[in-house]
Amino acid sequence: MKMVVRYFKQHSRSTMIRFAIITFICLVAVTLLTQGIVQDYNRNKEFYETYGNSYYGYDHDWRVYPALPFHVFIIVILCTGLPMVEMSAFNSRKYLDSAFSFPISRVSMLSVNLINGYLQFILAYSISFAWYAMRLAPCADKLYFAPIWAFFFISLLYSLFLYCFNAFFFSLCNATVDGAITAIAWQHIIAVVLATLSDMFNFNMDEDHILMSIVWYPLGTISELYSDSASRNPYLSENDFKVIPIIMIVVTILAILFCAGTLFFFNRKRTESAGEISNTPVSYKVLIPVCAGMLLYWSLEGGGGIISLFALIFSTVGYIIYRRGVRLKVSDLVVIGVCFAAFIMGMMAS
Amino acid sequence: MISVNINSHHLGGNLILEDITMTVPDGKILGLVGTNGSGKSTLLRLMSGVYVPDSGSVQYDGKDVTIPAVRENIFFLPDDPFFAGQTTGTGIFDIYKTFYPNLDRELYRTLLSRFKLDEKAHQRNFSKGMRRQFYIALALSARPKYLLLDEAFDGLDAFTKKTVIEEINRSVEENGSTVVISSHALSELETFCDLYALIEGQTVKSHGSLEEHAAKYSRYTLAFTEAPDPAIFSHLNVRDIDFRGKFVTVTLEGDAEKLYESLLALNPAVIDREKLSFEDVFITDVKGGRS
């Protein structure tokens, strides 16, 4: 335990500059956001104070929109980027040659890195959120701050899930680029597959149901609800809030599962594979055919259009150039073949 | 004591090592030798806990290397250690100090000054050999009970090699360290290793005392009055033989005195016994394995 604490201290010190940069960027982003909100508030206030609330012939209770979804953007970026940088060293064979000979277990080492990354996120996010609240303080007569702080704590819990979700894919992959592609793609892939299948087989799933399966989307929805609530929006029903505790329980359970999965797979990681093409089924060997199939379907159906087709070609070629070729085994070709066959059958059925 | 019992280990689906059984007693220096790609670095990684064997175990004083506390006594210096370009000697020291609290800063500085290296300079400004000197200084400053060095002399000049050997010997004498060192510089290993292990054909082909092993072979140069018939050597345990007209150079395995008597019985005009270097022994071993 003593060694773990020593490593934690050393690792925190060595990543202090990164933390400072992240916090600075968050503060700048929040400053720009709140500047717009406060300017709108001042302009509206001046207008209605000059002309009164009944200027348009009826009482107009003007509001300030606190733009909480902006924080979801920060959370998604940081909770993808931080596990990536924390785990990128473990994709260097040279680094592992030294690191895995140190008198500390792999699980402890990874835990320290992940905890450090998450703590940096919490600190950077909390500081920027506090700055956000301070900047909005002049608008207090038009805002409820209780929902804003409630959103802050809910978003922190949700961010733990997002962080663990992404870390899980980085732990499965041998290279940082593979990990990034996999983690980002899997944030969307379930939703995109559902959308495509719904379209192909007329499942009659509405857009909201599909969007909810993007891993960060529920937080986006919650942020909208709390933004409305903070600005005294009359559309909100109590039912909107009933679903939030359920989402948070599910999210907590998933965070624990993904965290356990991350530690489990990292402990079994083969050192000699670090930096190699990732050989995990959730990586490129599934993503490339799945994304290609769906993009192809959308392009042919007119959904994705020519841009999707170009995006597909660009990303696939770019990935292959980066990896200096993709070594496909027979099992990979089978996966690709099955994926394409499924999409062709789907297209024929639709 | 280090006990290595590895049944098999694969890398990328290829069998790299199998049936490795050897022990290294405390306070001894073992030279790990073998041809390129024979698995020396893999064995050292298995011994340091970087790799976990597919089947088998590596134990230090009866405890498995996979236990983190066991590794507190082990310092592994890989053949190409990781470094960040902006890291200085001081920075590297601080990182390692986290894991090896006994790192001696004074000794580190002394060694760096012997290697004429600036502790505050950035690693990116150094050659491969200079970086290796940094890490060797670090390894020796840790005063570990077990020191594992992969290709320790790679990229070092003759003067530095000599200094490194002196410091390793000092570490063994003062701290009772056990050293396992892999190198292609067999002439250097010969000067300070007590034991050797030859990795060939994915396994430890032979291991033991360097002196005893060298005594297994004898090399003789014989001069005959006329070119001899090769068949006259057939009853001897010949490991290597070279015919040049009336002259024959033969490497034999077995008791040196008896072999000498046997060779005398062949009636050479002149017979001369040569001392085999470790390099000669290594080549003879490897050739024997491949013939």
XYZ file of C-alpha atoms in Angstrom:
641
model
C 0.000 0.000 0.000
C 2.885 2.301 0.858
C 4.304 1.779 -2.625
C 0.921 2.582 -4.184
C 0.739 5.857 -2.245
C 4.296 6.736 -3.266
C 3.498 6.006 -6.900
C 0.298 8.021 -6.695
C 2.192 11.034 -5.344
C 4.885 10.736 -7.994
C 2.380 10.256 -10.809
C 0.218 13.180 -9.658
C 3.276 15.431 -9.554
C 4.406 14.370 -13.006
C 0.975 15.119 -14.529
C 0.483 18.469 -12.808
C 1.236 20.512 -15.944
C -1.342 18.545 -17.896
C -3.889 19.247 -15.162
C -3.103 22.966 -15.272
C -3.562 23.040 -19.058
C -6.886 21.167 -18.907
C -8.198 23.462 -16.178
C -7.111 26.534 -18.097
C -8.867 25.382 -21.284
C -12.053 24.572 -19.325
C -11.974 28.004 -17.678
C -11.524 29.756 -21.019
C -14.394 27.767 -22.553
C -16.685 28.526 -19.600
C -15.715 32.199 -19.691
C -16.674 32.442 -23.369
C -19.942 30.606 -22.755
C -21.002 32.644 -19.749
C -19.979 35.890 -21.413
C -22.679 35.277 -24.023
C -25.271 34.342 -21.382
C -24.526 37.397 -19.214
C -24.533 39.715 -22.247
C -27.970 38.389 -23.279
C -29.183 38.807 -19.716
C -27.982 42.417 -19.538
C -29.433 43.268 -22.932
C -32.826 41.738 -22.054
C -32.846 43.293 -18.611
C -32.133 46.727 -20.017
C -34.781 46.300 -22.670
C -37.523 45.139 -20.332
C -36.601 47.684 -17.670
C -36.862 50.417 -20.307
C -40.002 49.241 -22.000
C -41.638 47.039 -19.335
C -42.735 43.457 -19.443
C -45.860 44.235 -21.435
C -44.075 45.788 -24.357
C -45.461 43.235 -26.839
C -48.973 43.702 -25.565
C -48.835 40.833 -23.030
C -46.838 40.016 -19.913
C -43.533 38.598 -21.016
C -41.647 36.703 -18.318
C -38.251 36.559 -19.968
C -35.744 33.903 -18.934
C -32.036 33.148 -18.941
C -31.022 29.806 -20.435
C -28.010 28.485 -18.416
C -26.737 26.227 -21.243
C -25.932 23.228 -19.034
C -25.535 20.911 -22.089
C -22.268 22.744 -22.716
C -20.865 20.951 -19.643
C -21.788 17.611 -21.200
C -19.485 18.544 -24.052
C -16.641 19.171 -21.572
C -17.396 15.896 -19.760
C -17.430 13.811 -22.948
C -14.144 15.317 -24.184
C -12.333 14.956 -20.851
C -13.750 11.529 -20.015
C -12.502 10.249 -23.372
C -9.190 12.129 -23.419
C -8.060 11.555 -19.850
C -8.306 7.740 -19.784
C -6.570 7.832 -23.160
C -3.541 9.792 -21.923
C -3.451 7.914 -18.626
C -3.317 4.578 -20.418
C -1.236 5.594 -23.428
C 2.038 4.791 -21.613
C 0.872 1.198 -21.232
C 0.878 0.887 -24.996
C 4.637 1.400 -25.128
C 6.590 -1.830 -24.917
C 9.670 0.066 -23.748
C 7.721 1.627 -20.901
C 6.226 -1.686 -19.849
C 9.682 -3.279 -19.812
C 10.469 -1.008 -16.899
C 7.021 -0.458 -15.381
C 6.047 -4.089 -15.028
C 9.320 -4.913 -13.294
C 8.628 -2.313 -10.598
C 7.529 -3.627 -7.210
C 3.887 -2.714 -7.690
C 1.095 -4.841 -9.091
C -0.309 -4.112 -12.523
C -3.785 -3.548 -11.114
C -2.450 -1.055 -8.542
C -0.454 0.764 -11.196
C -3.418 1.044 -13.537
C -5.731 2.026 -10.669
C -3.378 4.851 -9.697
C -3.291 6.123 -13.270
C -7.046 5.929 -13.674
C -7.794 7.489 -10.284
C -5.315 10.268 -11.001
C -6.994 10.957 -14.345
C -10.451 10.955 -12.811
C -9.403 13.177 -9.908
C -7.905 15.613 -12.392
C -11.188 15.575 -14.253
C -13.189 16.180 -11.052
C -10.922 19.060 -10.045
C -10.800 20.683 -13.483
C -14.537 20.241 -13.950
C -15.386 21.450 -10.432
C -13.198 24.525 -10.754
C -14.664 25.387 -14.142
C -18.214 24.698 -12.882
C -17.648 26.905 -9.838
C -16.347 29.592 -12.188
C -19.458 29.072 -14.334
C -21.731 29.525 -11.290
C -19.812 32.627 -10.219
C -20.082 34.107 -13.682
C -23.844 33.481 -13.718
C -24.308 35.002 -10.261
C -25.342 38.415 -11.699
C -28.273 36.653 -13.403
C -29.487 35.224 -10.068
C -32.846 36.995 -10.242
C -33.665 35.037 -13.398
C -32.116 31.669 -12.461
C -32.662 28.951 -9.875
C -29.277 27.759 -8.778
C -30.467 24.612 -6.991
C -31.060 22.668 -10.264
C -27.678 23.869 -11.550
C -25.865 22.411 -8.528
C -28.018 19.275 -8.673
C -26.922 18.833 -12.272
C -23.304 19.262 -11.185
C -23.466 16.301 -8.799
C -25.447 14.129 -11.220
C -22.988 14.921 -13.996
C -20.086 13.924 -11.752
C -21.639 10.519 -11.163
C -22.418 10.127 -14.845
C -18.890 11.172 -15.785
C -17.534 8.270 -13.716
C -19.501 5.914 -15.928
C -18.273 7.606 -19.116
C -14.685 7.525 -17.844
C -14.882 3.817 -16.951
C -16.640 3.024 -20.226
C -13.829 4.603 -22.262
C -11.074 3.195 -20.034
C -12.490 -0.273 -20.654
C -11.868 0.017 -24.395
C -8.419 1.512 -23.877
C -7.534 -1.441 -21.641
C -8.589 -3.876 -24.357
C -6.564 -2.208 -27.100
C -2.816 -2.420 -27.597
C -2.345 0.953 -29.296
C -3.658 4.391 -28.329
C -5.123 5.074 -31.770
C -6.923 1.734 -31.723
C -8.199 2.554 -28.243
C -9.407 6.009 -29.271
C -11.176 4.700 -32.378
C -12.753 1.884 -30.396
C -13.824 3.984 -27.407
C -15.322 6.772 -29.493
C -16.959 4.385 -31.937
C -18.533 2.302 -29.181
C -20.010 5.447 -27.644
C -22.159 5.642 -30.766
C -22.168 2.231 -32.326
C -25.094 0.740 -30.420
C -27.241 3.731 -31.285
C -26.177 3.689 -34.933
C -26.814 -0.060 -35.237
C -30.239 0.360 -33.626
C -31.072 3.238 -35.941
C -30.050 1.241 -39.018
C -31.880 -1.909 -37.923
C -34.963 0.106 -37.025
C -34.895 1.663 -40.460
C -34.282 -1.660 -42.237
C -36.847 -3.762 -40.431
C -39.399 -1.091 -39.446
C -38.999 -1.598 -35.689
C -40.854 1.683 -35.206
C -38.314 2.855 -32.656
C -38.615 6.572 -32.171
C -35.606 8.819 -32.421
C -35.452 9.387 -28.661
C -35.190 5.680 -27.942
C -32.331 5.367 -30.378
C -30.528 8.458 -29.162
C -30.742 7.265 -25.561
C -28.426 4.408 -26.501
C -25.560 6.811 -27.246
C -23.699 6.498 -23.974
C -23.579 10.212 -23.190
C -27.031 11.087 -24.490
C -28.945 10.550 -21.220
C -26.700 13.145 -19.598
C -27.454 15.505 -22.469
C -31.162 15.021 -21.839
C -30.721 15.519 -18.100
C -28.744 18.699 -18.736
C -31.606 20.038 -20.877
C -34.116 19.238 -18.138
C -32.070 20.984 -15.479
C -31.397 23.950 -17.763
C -35.118 24.325 -18.241
C -35.713 23.874 -14.553
C -33.081 26.434 -13.619
C -34.637 28.951 -15.980
C -38.137 28.234 -14.635
C -39.350 26.594 -17.793
C -43.032 25.678 -17.491
C -42.857 22.613 -19.824
C -41.271 20.334 -17.228
C -43.334 17.623 -15.665
C -42.455 15.678 -12.517
C -42.317 12.574 -14.660
C -39.264 13.946 -16.426
C -37.342 13.773 -13.187
C -38.594 10.342 -12.095
C -36.500 8.635 -14.738
C -33.281 10.322 -13.601
C -32.687 8.195 -10.441
C -33.231 5.051 -12.518
C -30.691 6.232 -15.075
C -28.201 7.046 -12.325
C -28.567 3.604 -10.686
C -28.040 1.885 -14.041
C -25.099 4.163 -14.774
C -23.467 3.391 -11.394
C -23.809 -0.358 -11.908
C -22.374 -0.055 -15.422
C -19.491 2.093 -14.126
C -18.596 -0.629 -11.602
C -18.815 -3.337 -14.275
C -16.686 -1.427 -16.772
C -14.150 -0.591 -14.070
C -13.900 -4.259 -13.064
C -13.584 -5.215 -16.736
C -10.812 -2.672 -17.241
C -8.756 -4.045 -14.349
C -9.447 -7.639 -15.359
C -8.361 -7.238 -18.964
C -5.383 -5.048 -18.095
C -4.091 -7.670 -15.675
C -4.249 -10.250 -18.454
C -2.732 -7.939 -21.070
C 0.227 -9.458 -22.880
C 3.146 -7.084 -22.512
C 4.695 -8.102 -25.797
C 1.561 -7.020 -27.696
C 1.834 -3.378 -26.569
C 1.875 -1.054 -29.565
C 0.679 -3.787 -31.921
C -2.599 -3.837 -33.820
C -5.224 -4.605 -31.239
C -6.415 -8.137 -31.468
C -9.571 -7.731 -29.445
C -12.913 -8.530 -31.081
C -14.329 -5.121 -30.094
C -11.608 -3.294 -31.968
C -11.013 -2.462 -35.614
C -11.865 -5.892 -36.886
C -15.501 -5.355 -35.920
C -15.648 -1.570 -36.153
C -14.372 -1.284 -39.715
C -16.883 -3.696 -41.268
C -19.776 -2.508 -39.081
C -19.135 1.175 -39.786
C -18.401 0.458 -43.429
C -21.593 -1.553 -43.831
C -23.753 1.087 -42.204
C -22.164 3.954 -44.055
C -22.560 2.019 -47.288
C -26.220 1.414 -46.472
C -26.831 5.055 -45.672
C -25.004 6.167 -48.798
C -27.023 3.868 -51.046
C -30.277 4.781 -49.340
C -29.453 8.458 -49.523
C -29.379 8.757 -45.761
C -25.690 9.382 -45.306
C -25.101 10.768 -48.771
C -21.831 11.101 -50.571
C -20.187 12.727 -47.542
C -20.607 9.510 -45.547
C -19.071 7.517 -48.351
C -16.091 9.873 -48.498
C -15.841 9.794 -44.698
C -15.769 6.024 -44.833
C -13.077 5.909 -47.498
C -11.055 8.630 -45.763
C -11.175 7.060 -42.304
C -10.517 3.531 -43.523
C -7.595 4.528 -45.744
C -6.246 6.838 -43.019
C -6.407 4.050 -40.482
C -4.657 1.585 -42.789
C -1.906 4.130 -43.568
C -1.462 4.809 -39.861
C -1.134 1.112 -39.091
C 1.075 0.621 -42.165
C -1.358 -2.012 -43.341
C -3.946 -4.083 -41.567
C -3.027 -7.673 -40.957
C -6.194 -9.651 -41.374
C -6.360 -13.225 -40.185
C -8.895 -15.735 -41.465
C -11.054 -15.065 -38.396
C -11.029 -11.312 -39.174
C -12.089 -11.970 -42.763
C -14.926 -14.132 -41.468
C -16.076 -11.269 -39.191
C -15.926 -8.781 -42.070
C -17.722 -11.210 -44.395
C -20.503 -11.873 -41.885
C -20.975 -8.154 -41.224
C -21.229 -7.299 -44.910
C -23.518 -10.268 -45.567
C -25.812 -9.106 -42.751
C -26.036 -5.617 -44.199
C -26.574 -6.813 -47.755
C -29.376 -9.083 -46.516
C -30.804 -6.173 -44.557
C -30.711 -3.961 -47.621
C -32.451 -6.603 -49.696
C -35.098 -7.071 -47.010
C -35.830 -3.369 -46.668
C 18.712 -17.683 -4.866
C 16.976 -17.447 -8.206
C 15.117 -20.541 -9.364
C 13.861 -20.589 -12.917
C 11.427 -23.314 -13.922
C 9.724 -22.355 -17.152
C 7.937 -25.070 -19.046
C 7.052 -22.927 -22.013
C 6.559 -19.352 -23.148
C 5.133 -18.146 -26.437
C 5.281 -14.717 -28.065
C 2.824 -13.959 -30.842
C 1.980 -17.634 -31.121
C 5.620 -18.692 -31.547
C 7.345 -20.872 -28.994
C 10.269 -18.836 -27.650
C 11.395 -20.774 -24.602
C 10.708 -24.231 -23.224
C 11.990 -26.431 -20.440
C 14.162 -23.783 -18.823
C 15.440 -25.024 -15.496
C 18.315 -23.318 -13.757
C 19.322 -21.807 -10.448
C 21.549 -18.869 -9.646
C 23.053 -18.942 -6.131
C 23.283 -15.728 -4.110
C 26.287 -13.491 -4.674
C 27.130 -14.957 -8.086
C 27.298 -13.335 -11.503
C 25.645 -15.287 -14.277
C 26.339 -14.477 -17.913
C 23.413 -15.234 -20.182
C 24.686 -16.020 -23.649
C 23.127 -17.141 -26.882
C 22.820 -16.228 -30.508
C 20.586 -13.391 -31.739
C 16.926 -14.226 -31.204
C 17.679 -17.174 -28.939
C 15.430 -15.787 -26.197
C 17.875 -14.135 -23.756
C 15.859 -10.924 -23.461
C 12.625 -12.882 -23.138
C 14.152 -14.951 -20.333
C 15.271 -11.796 -18.515
C 11.796 -10.306 -18.902
C 10.331 -13.483 -17.458
C 12.857 -13.349 -14.611
C 11.949 -9.720 -13.875
C 8.187 -10.244 -13.908
C 7.609 -8.178 -17.044
C 6.352 -11.325 -18.768
C 4.395 -14.025 -17.017
C 5.349 -17.481 -18.303
C 2.642 -19.465 -20.075
C 3.588 -22.373 -17.873
C 6.087 -22.438 -15.026
C 7.463 -19.930 -12.554
C 10.435 -17.808 -11.555
C 11.196 -17.647 -7.850
C 13.475 -15.524 -5.723
C 14.304 -17.102 -2.365
C 11.304 -19.376 -2.861
C 8.847 -16.590 -3.638
C 7.254 -16.024 -7.012
C 8.406 -12.969 -8.970
C 4.788 -12.054 -9.711
C 4.438 -10.956 -6.055
C 5.135 -7.189 -6.120
C 7.011 -7.227 -2.795
C 9.501 -9.751 -4.221
C 10.362 -7.292 -6.973
C 11.517 -4.722 -4.393
C 14.799 -6.664 -4.392
C 15.063 -6.890 -8.172
C 16.300 -4.210 -10.539
C 15.804 -4.984 -14.209
C 17.537 -2.899 -16.827
C 16.052 -3.705 -20.264
C 18.085 -3.530 -23.457
C 16.358 -0.323 -24.586
C 14.951 1.449 -21.545
C 12.093 3.887 -21.900
C 12.904 7.560 -21.587
C 11.028 10.736 -22.244
C 13.117 13.231 -24.212
C 12.672 16.035 -21.709
C 13.600 13.854 -18.734
C 16.869 14.647 -17.009
C 19.073 12.328 -14.982
C 17.547 13.841 -11.869
C 14.039 13.216 -13.212
C 14.776 9.562 -13.919
C 16.316 9.187 -10.465
C 13.179 10.615 -8.834
C 10.902 8.261 -10.776
C 12.932 5.207 -9.770
C 13.277 6.459 -6.206
C 9.504 5.998 -5.936
C 9.882 2.276 -6.441
C 13.358 1.745 -4.999
C 13.523 3.821 -1.816
C 17.092 2.653 -1.178
C 18.421 4.410 -4.270
C 21.594 6.147 -3.207
C 21.771 9.645 -4.667
C 25.410 10.100 -3.682
C 26.450 6.887 -5.377
C 24.385 7.848 -8.420
C 26.153 11.180 -8.663
C 29.543 9.568 -8.145
C 28.882 7.077 -10.929
C 27.615 9.775 -13.262
C 30.734 11.804 -12.657
C 32.844 8.699 -13.388
C 30.938 8.367 -16.662
C 31.358 12.132 -17.205
C 27.600 12.661 -17.504
C 25.644 15.732 -16.502
C 22.772 14.824 -14.186
C 20.743 17.855 -15.239
C 21.040 17.381 -18.999
C 18.046 16.218 -21.031
C 18.061 12.618 -22.215
C 17.232 13.603 -25.795
C 20.703 15.128 -26.107
C 22.435 11.834 -25.340
C 23.563 8.974 -27.506
C 22.297 5.453 -26.892
C 25.516 4.591 -25.044
C 25.256 7.641 -22.792
C 21.655 6.844 -21.930
C 22.705 3.310 -21.092
C 25.370 4.667 -18.748
C 22.666 6.692 -16.970
C 20.581 3.610 -16.409
C 23.545 1.488 -15.337
C 24.419 4.157 -12.779
C 20.818 4.052 -11.638
C 20.775 0.254 -11.404
C 23.978 0.156 -9.360
C 22.792 3.000 -7.103
C 19.753 0.931 -6.142
C 22.122 -1.629 -4.536
C 19.600 -4.349 -5.394
C 19.854 -7.880 -4.120
C 19.170 -9.086 -7.645
C 20.371 -7.154 -10.658
C 19.164 -8.178 -14.121
C 20.957 -6.487 -17.006
C 19.967 -7.012 -20.626
C 22.694 -6.283 -23.183
C 24.521 -4.286 -20.546
C 27.546 -3.475 -22.684
C 25.639 -2.571 -25.830
C 26.839 0.788 -27.136
C 29.508 1.252 -24.447
C 33.110 2.125 -25.223
C 36.004 0.046 -23.856
C 36.712 2.427 -20.970
C 33.092 2.506 -19.849
C 32.797 -1.272 -20.123
C 35.752 -1.579 -17.775
C 34.186 0.870 -15.337
C 30.856 -0.957 -15.449
C 32.545 -4.290 -14.748
C 34.397 -2.764 -11.792
C 31.173 -1.348 -10.401
C 29.268 -4.609 -10.838
C 32.062 -6.457 -9.028
C 31.994 -3.833 -6.284
C 28.219 -4.242 -5.937
C 28.601 -8.009 -5.596
C 31.344 -7.634 -2.992
C 29.745 -4.855 -0.947
C 26.053 -5.698 -1.221
C 26.195 -9.417 -1.955
C 24.210 -8.772 -5.129
C 23.335 -11.571 -7.509
C 23.749 -10.443 -11.094
C 22.312 -11.913 -14.270
C 23.692 -10.237 -17.340
C 23.073 -10.953 -20.983
C 25.591 -9.788 -23.511
C 27.200 -10.545 -26.815
C 30.496 -9.225 -25.406
C 31.712 -12.668 -24.370
C 35.286 -11.552 -23.773
C 33.981 -9.099 -21.138
C 31.671 -11.650 -19.545
C 34.579 -14.065 -19.230
C 36.473 -11.629 -17.056
C 33.908 -11.338 -14.278
C 31.150 -13.957 -14.561
C 31.161 -16.954 -12.217
C 28.426 -18.800 -14.039
C 27.019 -18.947 -17.507
C 23.820 -20.143 -19.164
C 23.724 -20.843 -22.865
C 20.316 -20.352 -24.482
C 20.046 -22.214 -27.738
C 17.162 -23.922 -29.461
C 14.590 -22.318 -27.117
C 16.101 -23.882 -24.030
C 19.096 -23.690 -21.712
C 21.500 -25.864 -23.576
C 24.030 -25.798 -20.773
C 24.688 -23.846 -17.624
C 27.038 -23.939 -14.688
C 30.499 -22.756 -13.756
C 32.269 -20.897 -16.517
C 35.604 -22.398 -15.530
C 34.309 -25.952 -15.341
C 32.537 -25.593 -18.622
C 35.619 -24.243 -20.356
C 37.545 -27.235 -18.958
C 35.154 -29.571 -20.777
C 36.824 -28.688 -24.024
C 40.464 -28.736 -25.072
C 41.885 -27.459 -28.283
C 45.041 -28.846 -29.774
C 47.085 -27.970 -32.796
C 48.918 -30.950 -34.201
C 51.584 -31.071 -36.907
C 52.151 -34.354 -38.730
C 54.961 -35.317 -41.050
C 52.378 -35.821 -43.798
C 48.682 -34.934 -44.202
C 46.768 -37.200 -41.815
C 43.767 -39.343 -42.630
C 40.685 -37.749 -40.923
C 39.577 -41.234 -39.840
C 42.355 -41.389 -37.220
C 40.324 -38.924 -35.094
C 37.063 -40.876 -35.331
C 37.459 -42.578 -31.951
C 37.733 -39.187 -30.191
C 34.849 -36.949 -29.089
C 35.560 -34.256 -31.688
C 33.543 -31.003 -31.419
C 35.389 -29.121 -34.126
C 38.212 -29.968 -36.477
C 40.114 -28.091 -39.140
C 42.575 -29.745 -41.561
C 45.242 -27.619 -43.277
C 47.622 -29.969 -44.993
C 49.893 -31.452 -42.347
C 48.345 -29.285 -39.658
C 45.204 -30.095 -37.728
C 43.386 -27.965 -35.181
C 40.958 -30.048 -33.179
C 38.578 -29.203 -30.340
C 37.742 -32.193 -28.200
C 35.327 -32.797 -25.374
C 36.401 -34.838 -22.395
C 39.146 -35.196 -19.860
C 42.072 -33.102 -21.093
C 44.816 -35.431 -19.852
C 43.285 -38.533 -21.398
C 42.678 -36.705 -24.661
C 46.274 -35.555 -24.699
C 47.415 -39.167 -24.294
C 45.096 -40.255 -27.092
C 46.452 -37.572 -29.407
C 50.029 -38.500 -28.592
C 49.188 -42.017 -29.670
C 48.520 -40.626 -33.162
C 52.238 -39.817 -33.428
C 52.131 -36.119 -34.295
C 55.465 -34.400 -34.848
C 54.314 -31.504 -32.702
C 51.350 -31.141 -30.344
C 50.329 -27.883 -28.738
C 47.436 -27.234 -26.363
C 45.610 -23.884 -26.587
C 43.549 -22.253 -23.868
C 39.958 -21.815 -25.036
C 38.361 -18.462 -24.477
C 34.712 -18.258 -23.429
C 33.968 -17.108 -26.945
C 35.588 -20.264 -28.342
C 33.603 -22.396 -25.926
C 30.406 -20.571 -26.909
C 31.066 -21.092 -30.621
C 31.892 -24.748 -30.031
C 28.683 -25.184 -28.033
C 26.524 -23.494 -30.633
C 28.203 -25.279 -33.542
C 27.733 -28.569 -31.760
C 24.058 -27.846 -31.315
C 23.584 -26.968 -34.966
C 25.624 -29.772 -36.537
